[in-house]
Amino acid sequence: MSLKVATNTPAKPRRVVRHHALPPITGLSTATIYRLIRAGKFPQSFPLSEHAVGFDLEEIEAWVEARKAARQEAVA
């Protein structure tokens, strides 16, 4: 008989960022970010309230890392 050990470690809290926080994170201008959103080439936002949307910081960081990885593949 084997015992399962419960790991009650809380899930890592997801950080939400708003539009104004995206340029410093991505290095892109607001206009470029909006263009990428319209083209479907940027992580999707989600509603926070009736008039506000947010972005999952982890998704944004993964998108930036994917861009960096693509650069490495292009060089190789």
Coordinates of C-alpha atoms in Angstrom, one line a residue:
M1 CA 0.0 0.0 0.0
S2 CA 1.5 3.3 -1.0
L3 CA 0.6 6.6 0.5
K4 CA 0.2 9.7 -1.5
V5 CA 1.6 12.8 0.0
A6 CA -0.5 15.9 -0.5
T7 CA 1.4 18.9 -1.6
N8 CA -0.6 21.9 -0.6
T9 CA 1.7 24.4 -2.2
P10 CA -0.3 27.3 -3.4
A11 CA -0.3 28.0 -7.1
K12 CA 1.9 30.8 -8.2
P13 CA -0.2 34.0 -8.3
R14 CA -0.8 35.3 -11.8
R15 CA 0.1 38.9 -12.3
V16 CA -2.0 41.0 -14.5
V17 CA -0.7 44.0 -16.4
R18 CA -2.6 46.8 -18.1
H19 CA -1.8 48.4 -21.5
H20 CA 0.3 51.2 -20.1
A21 CA 2.7 48.6 -18.6
L22 CA 3.4 46.8 -21.9
P23 CA 5.8 49.2 -23.6
P24 CA 8.5 49.0 -20.8
I25 CA 8.1 45.2 -20.7
T26 CA 8.2 44.6 -24.5
G27 CA 10.3 47.5 -25.7
L28 CA 7.6 48.3 -28.2
S29 CA 5.6 51.5 -28.7
T30 CA 1.9 51.5 -27.8
A31 CA 1.0 51.9 -31.5
T32 CA 3.0 48.8 -32.4
I33 CA 1.4 46.8 -29.6
Y34 CA -2.0 47.7 -30.8
R35 CA -1.1 46.8 -34.4
L36 CA 0.2 43.4 -33.2
I37 CA -3.0 42.9 -31.2
R38 CA -5.2 43.6 -34.2
A39 CA -3.1 41.3 -36.3
G40 CA -3.5 38.5 -33.8
K41 CA 0.3 38.4 -33.1
F42 CA 0.2 39.4 -29.5
P43 CA -1.1 37.6 -26.4
Q44 CA -4.9 38.1 -25.9
S45 CA -6.2 40.5 -23.3
F46 CA -9.0 39.5 -21.0
P47 CA -11.7 41.7 -19.3
L48 CA -11.1 42.9 -15.8
S49 CA -14.2 45.0 -15.6
E50 CA -16.7 46.6 -18.0
H51 CA -14.1 49.2 -19.2
A52 CA -10.8 47.6 -18.4
V53 CA -8.7 44.8 -19.8
G54 CA -5.6 43.1 -18.6
F55 CA -2.8 40.9 -19.9
D56 CA -1.3 37.9 -18.2
L57 CA 2.3 38.9 -17.4
E58 CA 3.5 35.4 -17.8
E59 CA 2.1 35.2 -21.3
I60 CA 3.7 38.5 -22.2
E61 CA 7.1 37.4 -20.9
A62 CA 6.7 34.1 -22.8
W63 CA 5.9 36.0 -26.0
V64 CA 9.1 38.1 -25.5
E65 CA 11.2 35.0 -24.9
A66 CA 9.7 33.4 -28.0
R67 CA 10.8 36.4 -30.0
K68 CA 14.3 36.1 -28.6
A69 CA 14.3 32.4 -29.4
A70 CA 13.3 33.1 -33.0
R71 CA 16.2 35.5 -33.3
Q72 CA 18.6 32.7 -32.1
E73 CA 17.1 30.3 -34.7
A74 CA 17.5 32.8 -37.5
V75 CA 21.2 33.2 -36.7
A76 CA 21.9 29.5 -36.5

